[in-house]
PDB file of C-alpha atoms in Angstrom:
ATOM      1  CA  MET A   1       2.763   7.172  10.524  1.00  0.00           C
ATOM      2  CA  LEU A   2       1.618   3.860  11.934  1.00  0.00           C
ATOM      3  CA  ASP A   3      -1.955   5.053  11.890  1.00  0.00           C
ATOM      4  CA  GLU A   4      -2.015   5.026   8.107  1.00  0.00           C
ATOM      5  CA  ALA A   5       0.624   2.458   7.116  1.00  0.00           C
ATOM      6  CA  GLY A   6      -1.906  -0.338   6.605  1.00  0.00           C
ATOM      7  CA  THR A   7      -4.119   1.884   4.475  1.00  0.00           C
ATOM      8  CA  ALA A   8      -1.157   3.081   2.416  1.00  0.00           C
ATOM      9  CA  LEU A   9       0.037  -0.483   1.861  1.00  0.00           C
ATOM     10  CA  VAL A  10      -3.390  -1.712   0.757  1.00  0.00           C
ATOM     11  CA  THR A  11      -3.896   1.309  -1.501  1.00  0.00           C
ATOM     12  CA  LEU A  12      -0.597   0.524  -3.229  1.00  0.00           C
ATOM     13  CA  MET A  13      -1.696  -3.070  -3.906  1.00  0.00           C
ATOM     14  CA  VAL A  14      -3.559  -2.037  -7.044  1.00  0.00           C
ATOM     15  CA  THR A  15      -1.008   0.399  -8.434  1.00  0.00           C
ATOM     16  CA  ALA A  16       2.031   0.220 -10.661  1.00  0.00           C
ATOM     17  CA  ALA A  17       4.200   0.707  -7.562  1.00  0.00           C
ATOM     18  CA  TRP A  18       2.986  -2.469  -5.865  1.00  0.00           C
ATOM     19  CA  GLU A  19       6.140  -4.509  -6.465  1.00  0.00           C
ATOM     20  CA  GLN A  20       8.283  -1.709  -5.078  1.00  0.00           C
ATOM     21  CA  ALA A  21       6.110  -1.434  -1.970  1.00  0.00           C
ATOM     22  CA  ARG A  22       5.881  -5.194  -1.442  1.00  0.00           C
ATOM     23  CA  GLU A  23       9.631  -5.696  -1.805  1.00  0.00           C
ATOM     24  CA  GLY A  24      10.325  -2.911   0.668  1.00  0.00           C
ATOM     25  CA  VAL A  25       7.879  -4.206   3.266  1.00  0.00           C
ATOM     26  CA  VAL A  26       9.235  -7.748   2.910  1.00  0.00           C
ATOM     27  CA  ALA A  27      12.813  -6.448   3.290  1.00  0.00           C
ATOM     28  CA  VAL A  28      11.857  -4.744   6.567  1.00  0.00           C
ATOM     29  CA  TRP A  29      10.139  -7.925   7.717  1.00  0.00           C
ATOM     30  CA  ARG A  30      13.129 -10.051   6.707  1.00  0.00           C
ATOM     31  CA  ARG A  31      15.403  -7.920   8.861  1.00  0.00           C
ATOM     32  CA  ILE A  32      13.110  -7.925  11.915  1.00  0.00           C
ATOM     33  CA  ARG A  33      11.566 -11.408  11.683  1.00  0.00           C
ATOM     34  CA  PRO A  34      13.516 -13.374   9.065  1.00  0.00           C
ATOM     35  CA  GLY A  35      11.586 -16.593   9.598  1.00  0.00           C
ATOM     36  CA  GLN A  36       8.296 -14.948   8.611  1.00  0.00           C
ATOM     37  CA  ALA A  37       9.416 -13.006   5.536  1.00  0.00           C
ATOM     38  CA  GLY A  38       8.546 -15.712   3.001  1.00  0.00           C
ATOM     39  CA  SER A  39       5.072 -16.274   4.359  1.00  0.00           C
ATOM     40  CA  VAL A  40       4.435 -12.526   4.651  1.00  0.00           C
ATOM     41  CA  GLU A  41       5.381 -12.078   1.004  1.00  0.00           C
ATOM     42  CA  GLY A  42       2.890 -14.771   0.019  1.00  0.00           C
ATOM     43  CA  GLU A  43       0.189 -13.289   2.240  1.00  0.00           C
ATOM     44  CA  LEU A  44       0.713  -9.852   0.701  1.00  0.00           C
ATOM     45  CA  GLU A  45       0.207 -11.351  -2.750  1.00  0.00           C
ATOM     46  CA  GLU A  46      -2.927 -13.155  -1.565  1.00  0.00           C
ATOM     47  CA  ALA A  47      -4.273  -9.892  -0.156  1.00  0.00           C
ATOM     48  CA  ARG A  48      -3.550  -8.145  -3.444  1.00  0.00           C
ATOM     49  CA  ALA A  49      -5.346 -10.860  -5.423  1.00  0.00           C
ATOM     50  CA  GLU A  50      -8.319 -10.581  -3.063  1.00  0.00           C
ATOM     51  CA  LEU A  51      -8.467  -6.817  -3.572  1.00  0.00           C
ATOM     52  CA  VAL A  52      -8.174  -7.089  -7.355  1.00  0.00           C
ATOM     53  CA  GLN A  53     -11.052  -9.584  -7.390  1.00  0.00           C
ATOM     54  CA  ALA A  54     -13.096  -7.360  -5.090  1.00  0.00           C
ATOM     55  CA  GLU A  55     -12.614  -4.443  -7.473  1.00  0.00           C
ATOM     56  CA  GLN A  56     -13.963  -6.566 -10.304  1.00  0.00           C
ATOM     57  CA  ASP A  57     -16.915  -7.632  -8.142  1.00  0.00           C
ATOM     58  CA  GLY A  58     -17.698  -4.092  -7.004  1.00  0.00           C
ATOM     59  CA  GLU A  59     -16.816  -4.851  -3.367  1.00  0.00           C
ATOM     60  CA  ALA A  60     -13.466  -3.061  -3.208  1.00  0.00           C
ATOM     61  CA  ASP A  61     -14.352  -0.531  -0.492  1.00  0.00           C
ATOM     62  CA  GLN A  62     -15.239  -3.151   2.105  1.00  0.00           C
ATOM     63  CA  VAL A  63     -12.322  -5.430   1.246  1.00  0.00           C
ATOM     64  CA  ARG A  64      -9.930  -2.460   1.238  1.00  0.00           C
ATOM     65  CA  ARG A  65     -11.056  -1.489   4.758  1.00  0.00           C
ATOM     66  CA  GLU A  66     -10.738  -5.059   6.040  1.00  0.00           C
ATOM     67  CA  LEU A  67      -7.277  -5.534   4.548  1.00  0.00           C
ATOM     68  CA  ALA A  68      -6.091  -2.150   5.817  1.00  0.00           C
ATOM     69  CA  THR A  69      -7.152  -3.047   9.356  1.00  0.00           C
ATOM     70  CA  GLU A  70      -5.459  -6.439   9.125  1.00  0.00           C
ATOM     71  CA  TRP A  71      -2.163  -5.111   7.743  1.00  0.00           C
ATOM     72  CA  GLN A  72      -2.183  -2.154  10.117  1.00  0.00           C
ATOM     73  CA  ALA A  73      -2.213  -4.573  13.047  1.00  0.00           C
ATOM     74  CA  ARG A  74       0.484  -6.764  11.505  1.00  0.00           C
ATOM     75  CA  LEU A  75       2.760  -3.818  10.798  1.00  0.00           C
ATOM     76  CA  ARG A  76       2.253  -2.493  14.333  1.00  0.00           C
ATOM     77  CA  ARG A  77       3.222  -5.869  15.808  1.00  0.00           C
ATOM     78  CA  VAL A  78       6.372  -6.268  13.720  1.00  0.00           C
ATOM     79  CA  LEU A  79       7.474  -2.698  14.401  1.00  0.00           C
ATOM     80  CA  ARG A  80       7.055  -3.297  18.124  1.00  0.00           C
ATOM     81  CA  ASP A  81      10.141  -5.525  17.865  1.00  0.00           C
ATOM     82  CA  GLU A  82      12.138  -2.741  16.190  1.00  0.00           C
ATOM     83  CA  PRO A  83      10.519   0.692  16.500  1.00  0.00           C
ATOM     84  CA  GLU A  84      13.366   2.352  14.584  1.00  0.00           C
ATOM     85  CA  ALA A  85      12.169   0.562  11.449  1.00  0.00           C
ATOM     86  CA  ALA A  86       9.028   2.741  11.400  1.00  0.00           C
ATOM     87  CA  ALA A  87      10.952   5.517   9.648  1.00  0.00           C
ATOM     88  CA  GLU A  88      12.233   3.061   7.048  1.00  0.00           C
ATOM     89  CA  LEU A  89       8.739   1.722   6.435  1.00  0.00           C
ATOM     90  CA  GLN A  90       7.439   5.278   6.106  1.00  0.00           C
ATOM     91  CA  ARG A  91      10.117   6.031   3.494  1.00  0.00           C
ATOM     92  CA  ILE A  92       9.275   2.864   1.549  1.00  0.00           C
ATOM     93  CA  LEU A  93       5.577   3.681   1.437  1.00  0.00           C
ATOM     94  CA  ASP A  94       6.194   7.353   0.640  1.00  0.00           C
ATOM     95  CA  ASP A  95       8.558   6.426  -2.205  1.00  0.00           C
ATOM     96  CA  ALA A  96       6.012   4.010  -3.654  1.00  0.00           C
ATOM     97  CA  ARG A  97       3.213   6.578  -3.379  1.00  0.00           C
ATOM     98  CA  GLY A  98       5.489   9.127  -5.029  1.00  0.00           C
ATOM     99  CA  ALA A  99       6.154   6.729  -7.902  1.00  0.00           C
ATOM    100  CA  VAL A 100       2.412   6.345  -8.406  1.00  0.00           C
ATOM    101  CA  ALA A 101       1.894  10.110  -8.365  1.00  0.00           C
ATOM    102  CA  ASP A 102       4.678  10.604 -10.914  1.00  0.00           C
ATOM    103  CA  THR A 103       3.136   8.189 -13.406  1.00  0.00           C
ATOM    104  CA  ALA A 104      -0.540   8.766 -12.738  1.00  0.00           C
ATOM    105  CA  GLY A 105      -2.449  10.618 -15.373  1.00  0.00           C
ATOM    106  CA  PRO A 106      -6.052  11.637 -15.204  1.00  0.00           C
ATOM    107  CA  SER A 107      -8.311   8.789 -14.239  1.00  0.00           C
ATOM    108  CA  VAL A 108     -12.027   8.434 -14.756  1.00  0.00           C
ATOM    109  CA  ARG A 109     -14.090   5.504 -13.582  1.00  0.00           C
ATOM    110  CA  MET A 110     -17.755   5.460 -14.453  1.00  0.00           C
ATOM    111  CA  ARG A 111     -20.591   3.031 -13.989  1.00  0.00           C
ATOM    112  CA  ALA A 112     -24.112   3.372 -15.191  1.00  0.00           C
ATOM    113  CA  ARG A 113     -27.192   1.253 -15.382  1.00  0.00           C
ATOM    114  CA  ALA A 114     -30.318   1.984 -17.347  1.00  0.00           C
ATOM    115  CA  GLU A 115     -33.469  -0.050 -17.104  1.00  0.00           C
ATOM    116  CA  GLY A 116     -36.560  -0.161 -19.211  1.00  0.00           C
ATOM    117  CA  HIS A 117     -36.356   2.605 -21.757  1.00  0.00           C
ATOM    118  CA  GLY A 118     -33.792   4.576 -19.779  1.00  0.00           C
ATOM    119  CA  ARG A 119     -30.714   6.039 -21.415  1.00  0.00           C
ATOM    120  CA  VAL A 120     -27.264   6.649 -20.087  1.00  0.00           C
ATOM    121  CA  PHE A 121     -24.877   9.272 -21.390  1.00  0.00           C
ATOM    122  CA  GLN A 122     -21.368   9.264 -19.989  1.00  0.00           C
ATOM    123  CA  ALA A 123     -18.219  11.068 -20.940  1.00  0.00           C
ATOM    124  CA  GLY A 124     -14.799  11.475 -19.425  1.00  0.00           C
ATOM    125  CA  ARG A 125     -14.953  15.157 -20.162  1.00  0.00           C
ATOM    126  CA  ASP A 126     -17.259  17.219 -22.387  1.00  0.00           C
ATOM    127  CA  ILE A 127     -20.466  15.829 -23.791  1.00  0.00           C
ATOM    128  CA  HIS A 128     -22.498  17.586 -26.461  1.00  0.00           C
ATOM    129  CA  LEU A 129     -25.981  16.446 -27.371  1.00  0.00           C
ATOM    130  CA  SER A 130     -27.833  17.994 -30.248  1.00  0.00           C
ATOM    131  CA  GLY A 131     -31.560  18.003 -30.964  1.00  0.00           C
ATOM    132  CA  GLY A 132     -33.358  14.932 -32.152  1.00  0.00           C
ATOM    133  CA  GLN A 133     -33.177  11.563 -30.553  1.00  0.00           C
ATOM    134  CA  ALA A 134     -29.915  10.437 -29.141  1.00  0.00           C
TER     135      ALA A 134
END
């Protein structure tokens, strides 16, 4: 579980289940290290804002990897103080991922770039082109 907790947390940052995940992680932190819970909550929000900006800038993959590594290490350190909390953290992340799966519909993300006299045709499903110039 710990091997993927950081990745799961970062993945949830840009979903509808983010608040649920963040609140759960902060609650675990508050119980284990109460003095750090407020700053961790703020740092989670900063990480989320960084990832949202990276998605807009087309740099999401790199930022996602960096944040996952960072939060993986942080989660490992806090769970060292209370290893029994690993199951609770797993449940929190699983519940949040389940909430995303329940509400997620089909998703299509496309990018295209044409230069010169190039043309781009994109469709989320079927595309029909007839004779003549498109």
